[in-house]
Short mmCIF file of C-alpha atoms in Angstrom, two decimals:
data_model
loop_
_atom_site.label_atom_id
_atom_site.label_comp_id
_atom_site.label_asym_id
_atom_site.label_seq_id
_atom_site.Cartn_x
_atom_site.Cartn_y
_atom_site.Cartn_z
CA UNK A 1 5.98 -0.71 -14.24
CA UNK A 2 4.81 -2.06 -10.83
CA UNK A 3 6.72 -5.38 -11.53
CA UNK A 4 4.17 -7.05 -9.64
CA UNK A 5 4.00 -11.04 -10.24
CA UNK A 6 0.09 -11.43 -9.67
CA UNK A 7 -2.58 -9.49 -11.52
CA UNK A 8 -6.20 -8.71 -9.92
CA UNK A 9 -8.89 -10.33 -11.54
CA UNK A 10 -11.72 -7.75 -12.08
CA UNK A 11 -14.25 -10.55 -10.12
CA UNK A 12 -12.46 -9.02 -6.91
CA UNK A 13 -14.05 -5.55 -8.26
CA UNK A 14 -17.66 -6.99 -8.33
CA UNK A 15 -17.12 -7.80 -4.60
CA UNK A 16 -15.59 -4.20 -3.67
CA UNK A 17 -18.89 -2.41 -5.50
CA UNK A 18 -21.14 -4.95 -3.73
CA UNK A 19 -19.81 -4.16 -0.79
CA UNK A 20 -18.81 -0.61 -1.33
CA UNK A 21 -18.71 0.66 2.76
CA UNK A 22 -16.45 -2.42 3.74
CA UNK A 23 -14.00 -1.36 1.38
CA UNK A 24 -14.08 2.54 2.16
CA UNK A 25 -13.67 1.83 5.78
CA UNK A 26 -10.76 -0.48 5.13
CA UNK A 27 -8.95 2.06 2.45
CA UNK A 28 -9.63 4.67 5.13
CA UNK A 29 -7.84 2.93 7.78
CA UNK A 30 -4.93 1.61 5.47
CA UNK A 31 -4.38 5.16 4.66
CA UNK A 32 -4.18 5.84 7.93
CA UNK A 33 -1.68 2.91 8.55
CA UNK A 34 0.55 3.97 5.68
CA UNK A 35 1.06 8.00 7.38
CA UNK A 36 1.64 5.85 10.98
CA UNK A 37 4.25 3.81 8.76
CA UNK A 38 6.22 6.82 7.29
CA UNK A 39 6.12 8.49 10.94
CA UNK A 40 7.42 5.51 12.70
CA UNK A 41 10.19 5.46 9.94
CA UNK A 42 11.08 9.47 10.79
CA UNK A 43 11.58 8.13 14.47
CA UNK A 44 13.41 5.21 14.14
CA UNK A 45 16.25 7.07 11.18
CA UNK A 46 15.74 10.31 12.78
CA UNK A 47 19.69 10.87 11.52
CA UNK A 48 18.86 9.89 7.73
CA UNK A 49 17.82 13.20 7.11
CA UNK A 50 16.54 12.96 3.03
CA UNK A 51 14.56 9.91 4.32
CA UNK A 52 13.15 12.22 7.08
CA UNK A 53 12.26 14.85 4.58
CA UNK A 54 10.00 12.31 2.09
CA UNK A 55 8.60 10.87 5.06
CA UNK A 56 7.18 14.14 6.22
CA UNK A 57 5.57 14.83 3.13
CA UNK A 58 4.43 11.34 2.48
CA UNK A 59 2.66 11.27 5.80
CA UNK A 60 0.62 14.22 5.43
CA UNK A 61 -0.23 13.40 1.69
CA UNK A 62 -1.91 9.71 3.26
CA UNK A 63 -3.76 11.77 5.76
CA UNK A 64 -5.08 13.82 3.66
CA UNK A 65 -5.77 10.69 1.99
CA UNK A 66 -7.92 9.33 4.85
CA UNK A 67 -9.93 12.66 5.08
CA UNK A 68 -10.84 12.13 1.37
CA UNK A 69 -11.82 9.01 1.64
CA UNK A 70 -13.86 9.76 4.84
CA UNK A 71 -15.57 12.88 3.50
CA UNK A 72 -16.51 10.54 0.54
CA UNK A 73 -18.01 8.01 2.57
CA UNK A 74 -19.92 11.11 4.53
CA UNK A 75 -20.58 12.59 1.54
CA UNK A 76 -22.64 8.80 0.31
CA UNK A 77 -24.45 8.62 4.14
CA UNK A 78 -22.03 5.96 5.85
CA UNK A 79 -19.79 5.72 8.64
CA UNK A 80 -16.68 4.92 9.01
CA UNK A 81 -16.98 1.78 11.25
CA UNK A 82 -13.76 0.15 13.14
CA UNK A 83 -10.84 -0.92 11.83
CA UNK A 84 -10.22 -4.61 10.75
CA UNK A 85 -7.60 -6.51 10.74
CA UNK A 86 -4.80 -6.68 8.02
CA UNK A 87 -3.17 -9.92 7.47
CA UNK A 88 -1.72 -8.86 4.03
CA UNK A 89 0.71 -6.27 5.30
CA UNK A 90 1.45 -8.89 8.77
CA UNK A 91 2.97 -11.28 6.50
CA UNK A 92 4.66 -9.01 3.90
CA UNK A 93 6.75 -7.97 7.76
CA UNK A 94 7.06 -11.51 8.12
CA UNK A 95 8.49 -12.49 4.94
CA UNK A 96 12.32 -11.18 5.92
CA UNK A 97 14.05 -12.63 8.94
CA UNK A 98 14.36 -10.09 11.76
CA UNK A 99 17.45 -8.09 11.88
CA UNK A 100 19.49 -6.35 13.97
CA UNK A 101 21.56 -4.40 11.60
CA UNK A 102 19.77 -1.45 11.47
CA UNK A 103 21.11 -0.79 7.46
CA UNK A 104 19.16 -4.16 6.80
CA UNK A 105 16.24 -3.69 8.74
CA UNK A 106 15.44 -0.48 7.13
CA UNK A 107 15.66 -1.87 3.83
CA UNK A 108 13.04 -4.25 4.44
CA UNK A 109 10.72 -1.98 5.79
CA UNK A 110 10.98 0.34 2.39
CA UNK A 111 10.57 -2.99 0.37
CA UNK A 112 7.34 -4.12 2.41
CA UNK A 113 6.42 -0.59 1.81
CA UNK A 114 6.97 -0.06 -1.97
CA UNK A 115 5.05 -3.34 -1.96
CA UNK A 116 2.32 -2.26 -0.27
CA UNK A 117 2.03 0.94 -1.91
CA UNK A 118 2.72 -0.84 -5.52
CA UNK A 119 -0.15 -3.08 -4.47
CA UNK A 120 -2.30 -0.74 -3.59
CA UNK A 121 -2.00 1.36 -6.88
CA UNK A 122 -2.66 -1.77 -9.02
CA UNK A 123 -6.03 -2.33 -7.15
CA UNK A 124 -6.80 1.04 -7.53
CA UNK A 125 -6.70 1.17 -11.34
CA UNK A 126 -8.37 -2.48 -11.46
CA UNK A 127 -10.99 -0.76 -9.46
CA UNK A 128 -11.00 2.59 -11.03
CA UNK A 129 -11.37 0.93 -14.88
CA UNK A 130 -14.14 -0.95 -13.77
CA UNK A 131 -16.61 1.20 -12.06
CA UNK A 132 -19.50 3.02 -13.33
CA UNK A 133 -19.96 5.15 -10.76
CA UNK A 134 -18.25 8.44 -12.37
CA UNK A 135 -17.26 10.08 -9.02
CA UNK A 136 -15.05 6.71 -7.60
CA UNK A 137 -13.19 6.06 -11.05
CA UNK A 138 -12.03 9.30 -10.96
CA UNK A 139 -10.96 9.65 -7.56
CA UNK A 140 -9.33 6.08 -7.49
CA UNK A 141 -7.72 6.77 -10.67
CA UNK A 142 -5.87 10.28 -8.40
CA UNK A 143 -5.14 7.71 -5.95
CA UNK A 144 -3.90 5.40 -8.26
CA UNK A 145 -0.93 8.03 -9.58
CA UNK A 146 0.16 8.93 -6.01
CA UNK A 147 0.61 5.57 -4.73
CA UNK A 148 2.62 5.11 -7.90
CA UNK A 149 4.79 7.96 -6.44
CA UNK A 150 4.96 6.29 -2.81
CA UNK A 151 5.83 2.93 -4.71
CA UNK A 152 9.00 4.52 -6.59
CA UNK A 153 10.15 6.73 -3.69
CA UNK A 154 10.49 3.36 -0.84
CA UNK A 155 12.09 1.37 -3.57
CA UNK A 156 14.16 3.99 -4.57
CA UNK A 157 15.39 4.91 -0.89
CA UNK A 158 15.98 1.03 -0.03
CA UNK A 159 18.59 1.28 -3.12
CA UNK A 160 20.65 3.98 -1.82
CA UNK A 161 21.20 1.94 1.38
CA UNK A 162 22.77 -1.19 0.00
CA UNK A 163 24.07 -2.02 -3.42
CA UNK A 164 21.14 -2.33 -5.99
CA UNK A 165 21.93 -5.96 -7.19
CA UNK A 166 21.65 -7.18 -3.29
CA UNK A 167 18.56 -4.94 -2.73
CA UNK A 168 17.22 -5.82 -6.15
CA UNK A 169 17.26 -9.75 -5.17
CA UNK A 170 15.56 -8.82 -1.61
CA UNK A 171 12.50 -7.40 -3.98
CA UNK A 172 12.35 -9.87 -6.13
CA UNK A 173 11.95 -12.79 -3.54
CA UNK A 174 9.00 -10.50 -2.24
CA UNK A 175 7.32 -9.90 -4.75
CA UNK A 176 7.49 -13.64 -5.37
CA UNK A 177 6.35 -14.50 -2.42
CA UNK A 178 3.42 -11.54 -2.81
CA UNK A 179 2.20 -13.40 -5.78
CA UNK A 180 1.58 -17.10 -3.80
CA UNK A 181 -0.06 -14.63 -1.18
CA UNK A 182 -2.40 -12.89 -3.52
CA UNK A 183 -3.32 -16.37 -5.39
CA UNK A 184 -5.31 -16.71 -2.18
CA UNK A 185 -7.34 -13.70 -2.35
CA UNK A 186 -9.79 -11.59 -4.26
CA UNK A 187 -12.62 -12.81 -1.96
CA UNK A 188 -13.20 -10.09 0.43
CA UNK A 189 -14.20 -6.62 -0.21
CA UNK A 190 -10.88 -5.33 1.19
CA UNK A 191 -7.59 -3.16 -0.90
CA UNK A 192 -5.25 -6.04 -0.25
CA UNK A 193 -8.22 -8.89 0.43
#
Protein backbone atom coordinates (compact mmCIF):
# COMPACT_ATOMS: atom_id res chain seq x y z
CA UNK A 1 0.00 0.00 0.00
CA UNK A 2 2.80 2.37 1.17
CA UNK A 3 4.87 1.42 -1.98
CA UNK A 4 7.81 1.90 0.01
CA UNK A 5 11.15 0.22 -1.51
CA UNK A 6 12.90 -0.59 1.96
CA UNK A 7 11.33 -2.58 4.76
CA UNK A 8 12.34 -2.05 8.63
CA UNK A 9 13.99 -4.80 10.11
CA UNK A 10 12.39 -5.48 13.56
CA UNK A 11 16.34 -5.24 15.12
CA UNK A 12 15.63 -1.35 14.73
CA UNK A 13 12.57 -2.12 17.26
CA UNK A 14 14.91 -3.71 19.92
CA UNK A 15 16.82 -0.36 19.83
CA UNK A 16 13.54 1.94 20.05
CA UNK A 17 12.30 -0.28 23.38
CA UNK A 18 15.87 -0.05 24.75
CA UNK A 19 15.84 3.26 24.42
CA UNK A 20 12.23 4.04 24.81
CA UNK A 21 12.58 8.13 26.00
CA UNK A 22 14.95 8.90 22.94
CA UNK A 23 12.41 7.81 20.71
CA UNK A 24 9.29 9.55 22.46
CA UNK A 25 11.12 12.78 22.51
CA UNK A 26 12.01 12.47 18.86
CA UNK A 27 8.25 11.28 17.71
CA UNK A 28 7.15 14.22 19.85
CA UNK A 29 9.10 16.71 18.07
CA UNK A 30 8.52 15.17 14.49
CA UNK A 31 4.94 15.56 15.24
CA UNK A 32 5.48 18.78 15.96
CA UNK A 33 7.52 19.34 12.67
CA UNK A 34 4.86 17.70 10.53
CA UNK A 35 1.78 20.51 11.98
CA UNK A 36 4.81 23.38 11.31
CA UNK A 37 4.99 21.63 7.73
CA UNK A 38 1.21 21.72 6.85
CA UNK A 39 1.11 25.46 8.30
CA UNK A 40 3.98 26.66 6.30
CA UNK A 41 2.16 25.00 3.26
CA UNK A 42 -1.32 27.14 4.20
CA UNK A 43 1.05 30.29 3.92
CA UNK A 44 2.94 29.76 1.07
CA UNK A 45 -0.65 28.46 -1.32
CA UNK A 46 -2.75 30.63 0.72
CA UNK A 47 -4.91 30.87 -2.86
CA UNK A 48 -5.19 26.90 -3.22
CA UNK A 49 -8.01 26.91 -1.10
CA UNK A 50 -8.91 22.72 -0.83
CA UNK A 51 -5.14 22.45 0.00
CA UNK A 52 -5.73 25.15 2.71
CA UNK A 53 -8.68 23.31 4.06
CA UNK A 54 -6.68 19.66 4.62
CA UNK A 55 -3.89 21.53 5.88
CA UNK A 56 -5.91 23.03 8.66
CA UNK A 57 -7.16 19.91 9.80
CA UNK A 58 -3.99 18.00 9.33
CA UNK A 59 -2.16 20.46 11.53
CA UNK A 60 -4.27 20.28 14.44
CA UNK A 61 -4.66 16.39 14.17
CA UNK A 62 -0.33 16.29 14.54
CA UNK A 63 -0.65 18.56 17.49
CA UNK A 64 -2.82 16.78 19.08
CA UNK A 65 -0.47 14.19 18.15
CA UNK A 66 2.42 15.76 20.10
CA UNK A 67 0.20 16.25 23.26
CA UNK A 68 -0.41 12.44 23.16
CA UNK A 69 2.72 11.53 22.86
CA UNK A 70 3.87 14.02 25.61
CA UNK A 71 1.15 13.11 28.12
CA UNK A 72 2.41 9.49 27.48
CA UNK A 73 5.84 10.18 28.22
CA UNK A 74 4.41 12.20 31.52
CA UNK A 75 2.22 9.68 32.13
CA UNK A 76 5.73 6.89 32.26
CA UNK A 77 7.85 9.76 34.55
CA UNK A 78 10.07 11.36 31.65
CA UNK A 79 10.62 14.53 30.08
CA UNK A 80 10.50 15.62 27.04
CA UNK A 81 14.18 16.71 26.51
CA UNK A 82 15.32 18.99 23.33
CA UNK A 83 14.89 18.43 20.04
CA UNK A 84 17.55 16.63 17.82
CA UNK A 85 18.41 16.93 14.72
CA UNK A 86 16.71 15.27 11.61
CA UNK A 87 18.85 14.41 8.76
CA UNK A 88 16.22 12.01 7.22
CA UNK A 89 13.66 14.63 6.30
CA UNK A 90 17.01 17.31 5.26
CA UNK A 91 17.81 15.07 2.52
CA UNK A 92 14.36 13.85 1.40
CA UNK A 93 14.21 18.29 0.66
CA UNK A 94 17.36 17.76 -0.93
CA UNK A 95 16.62 15.05 -3.22
CA UNK A 96 14.66 17.49 -5.96
CA UNK A 97 16.51 20.39 -7.50
CA UNK A 98 15.22 23.73 -6.24
CA UNK A 99 12.56 25.36 -8.22
CA UNK A 100 11.17 28.37 -8.97
CA UNK A 101 7.96 27.38 -10.52
CA UNK A 102 5.87 27.51 -7.77
CA UNK A 103 3.40 24.46 -9.49
CA UNK A 104 6.73 22.33 -9.18
CA UNK A 105 7.91 23.31 -6.00
CA UNK A 106 4.75 22.47 -4.34
CA UNK A 107 4.69 19.16 -5.70
CA UNK A 108 7.80 18.25 -4.17
CA UNK A 109 7.02 19.37 -0.93
CA UNK A 110 3.65 16.99 -0.91
CA UNK A 111 5.96 14.11 -2.23
CA UNK A 112 8.70 14.66 0.62
CA UNK A 113 5.64 14.78 2.72
CA UNK A 114 3.62 11.66 1.71
CA UNK A 115 7.10 10.18 2.15
CA UNK A 116 7.61 11.15 5.35
CA UNK A 117 4.28 10.44 6.55
CA UNK A 118 4.31 6.88 4.55
CA UNK A 119 7.54 6.34 6.45
CA UNK A 120 6.47 7.10 9.47
CA UNK A 121 3.32 4.76 9.40
CA UNK A 122 5.48 1.76 8.35
CA UNK A 123 7.70 2.26 11.52
CA UNK A 124 4.83 2.59 13.47
CA UNK A 125 3.28 -0.81 12.69
CA UNK A 126 6.96 -2.43 12.75
CA UNK A 127 6.98 -0.96 16.16
CA UNK A 128 3.47 -1.49 17.18
CA UNK A 129 3.63 -5.56 16.13
CA UNK A 130 6.53 -5.92 18.09
CA UNK A 131 6.02 -4.55 21.48
CA UNK A 132 4.84 -6.12 24.56
CA UNK A 133 4.06 -3.34 26.31
CA UNK A 134 0.05 -3.38 25.74
CA UNK A 135 -0.47 0.42 26.14
CA UNK A 136 2.34 1.49 23.10
CA UNK A 137 1.08 -1.24 20.52
CA UNK A 138 -2.09 0.08 20.76
CA UNK A 139 -1.47 3.60 20.58
CA UNK A 140 1.19 3.20 17.73
CA UNK A 141 -1.07 1.00 15.94
CA UNK A 142 -3.89 4.59 16.09
CA UNK A 143 -0.96 6.35 14.89
CA UNK A 144 -0.15 4.02 12.43
CA UNK A 145 -3.86 4.45 10.54
CA UNK A 146 -3.67 8.29 10.59
CA UNK A 147 -0.39 8.69 9.12
CA UNK A 148 -1.76 6.30 6.52
CA UNK A 149 -4.39 9.08 5.96
CA UNK A 150 -1.65 11.98 5.85
CA UNK A 151 0.35 9.62 3.39
CA UNK A 152 -2.71 9.33 0.80
CA UNK A 153 -3.94 12.93 1.19
CA UNK A 154 -0.04 14.71 0.10
CA UNK A 155 0.22 12.18 -2.64
CA UNK A 156 -3.08 12.63 -3.66
CA UNK A 157 -2.92 16.62 -3.70
CA UNK A 158 0.63 16.53 -5.59
CA UNK A 159 -1.52 14.60 -8.44
CA UNK A 160 -4.05 17.16 -8.97
CA UNK A 161 -1.25 19.69 -9.66
CA UNK A 162 0.52 18.07 -12.57
CA UNK A 163 -0.41 15.14 -14.72
CA UNK A 164 -0.18 11.80 -12.69
CA UNK A 165 2.32 9.98 -15.06
CA UNK A 166 4.92 13.10 -14.54
CA UNK A 167 4.10 13.25 -10.78
CA UNK A 168 4.02 9.48 -10.57
CA UNK A 169 7.82 9.32 -11.97
CA UNK A 170 8.83 12.28 -9.39
CA UNK A 171 7.65 9.56 -6.53
CA UNK A 172 9.08 6.88 -7.78
CA UNK A 173 12.72 8.33 -8.07
CA UNK A 174 12.08 9.21 -4.26
CA UNK A 175 11.15 6.56 -3.00
CA UNK A 176 14.16 5.03 -4.74
CA UNK A 177 16.34 7.13 -3.49
CA UNK A 178 14.50 6.66 0.24
CA UNK A 179 15.41 3.07 0.03
CA UNK A 180 19.57 3.68 -0.49
CA UNK A 181 18.87 6.22 2.46
CA UNK A 182 17.20 3.84 4.80
CA UNK A 183 19.85 0.90 3.91
CA UNK A 184 21.93 3.11 6.18
CA UNK A 185 19.85 3.14 9.15
CA UNK A 186 18.04 1.20 11.82
CA UNK A 187 20.82 2.09 14.33
CA UNK A 188 19.48 4.82 16.38
CA UNK A 189 16.50 4.87 18.51
CA UNK A 190 14.88 7.53 16.30
CA UNK A 191 11.19 7.24 13.80
CA UNK A 192 13.25 7.78 10.68
CA UNK A 193 16.90 6.70 12.36
Amino acid sequence: MLGLQFETKTSWVEIAKNNLQQILTDHAFLEQKAASNAVSLIINYSEETELVKEMSNIAIEEMQHFKMVHLLMVKRGMVLGREQKNDYAVRLQKFFPKSKDRTDALIQRLLVAALIEARSCERFKVFSENMEDEELKKFYKNLMISEAGHYTTFLNFARQYQDRATVDQKWESLLQFEAELMRERGHTAKIHG
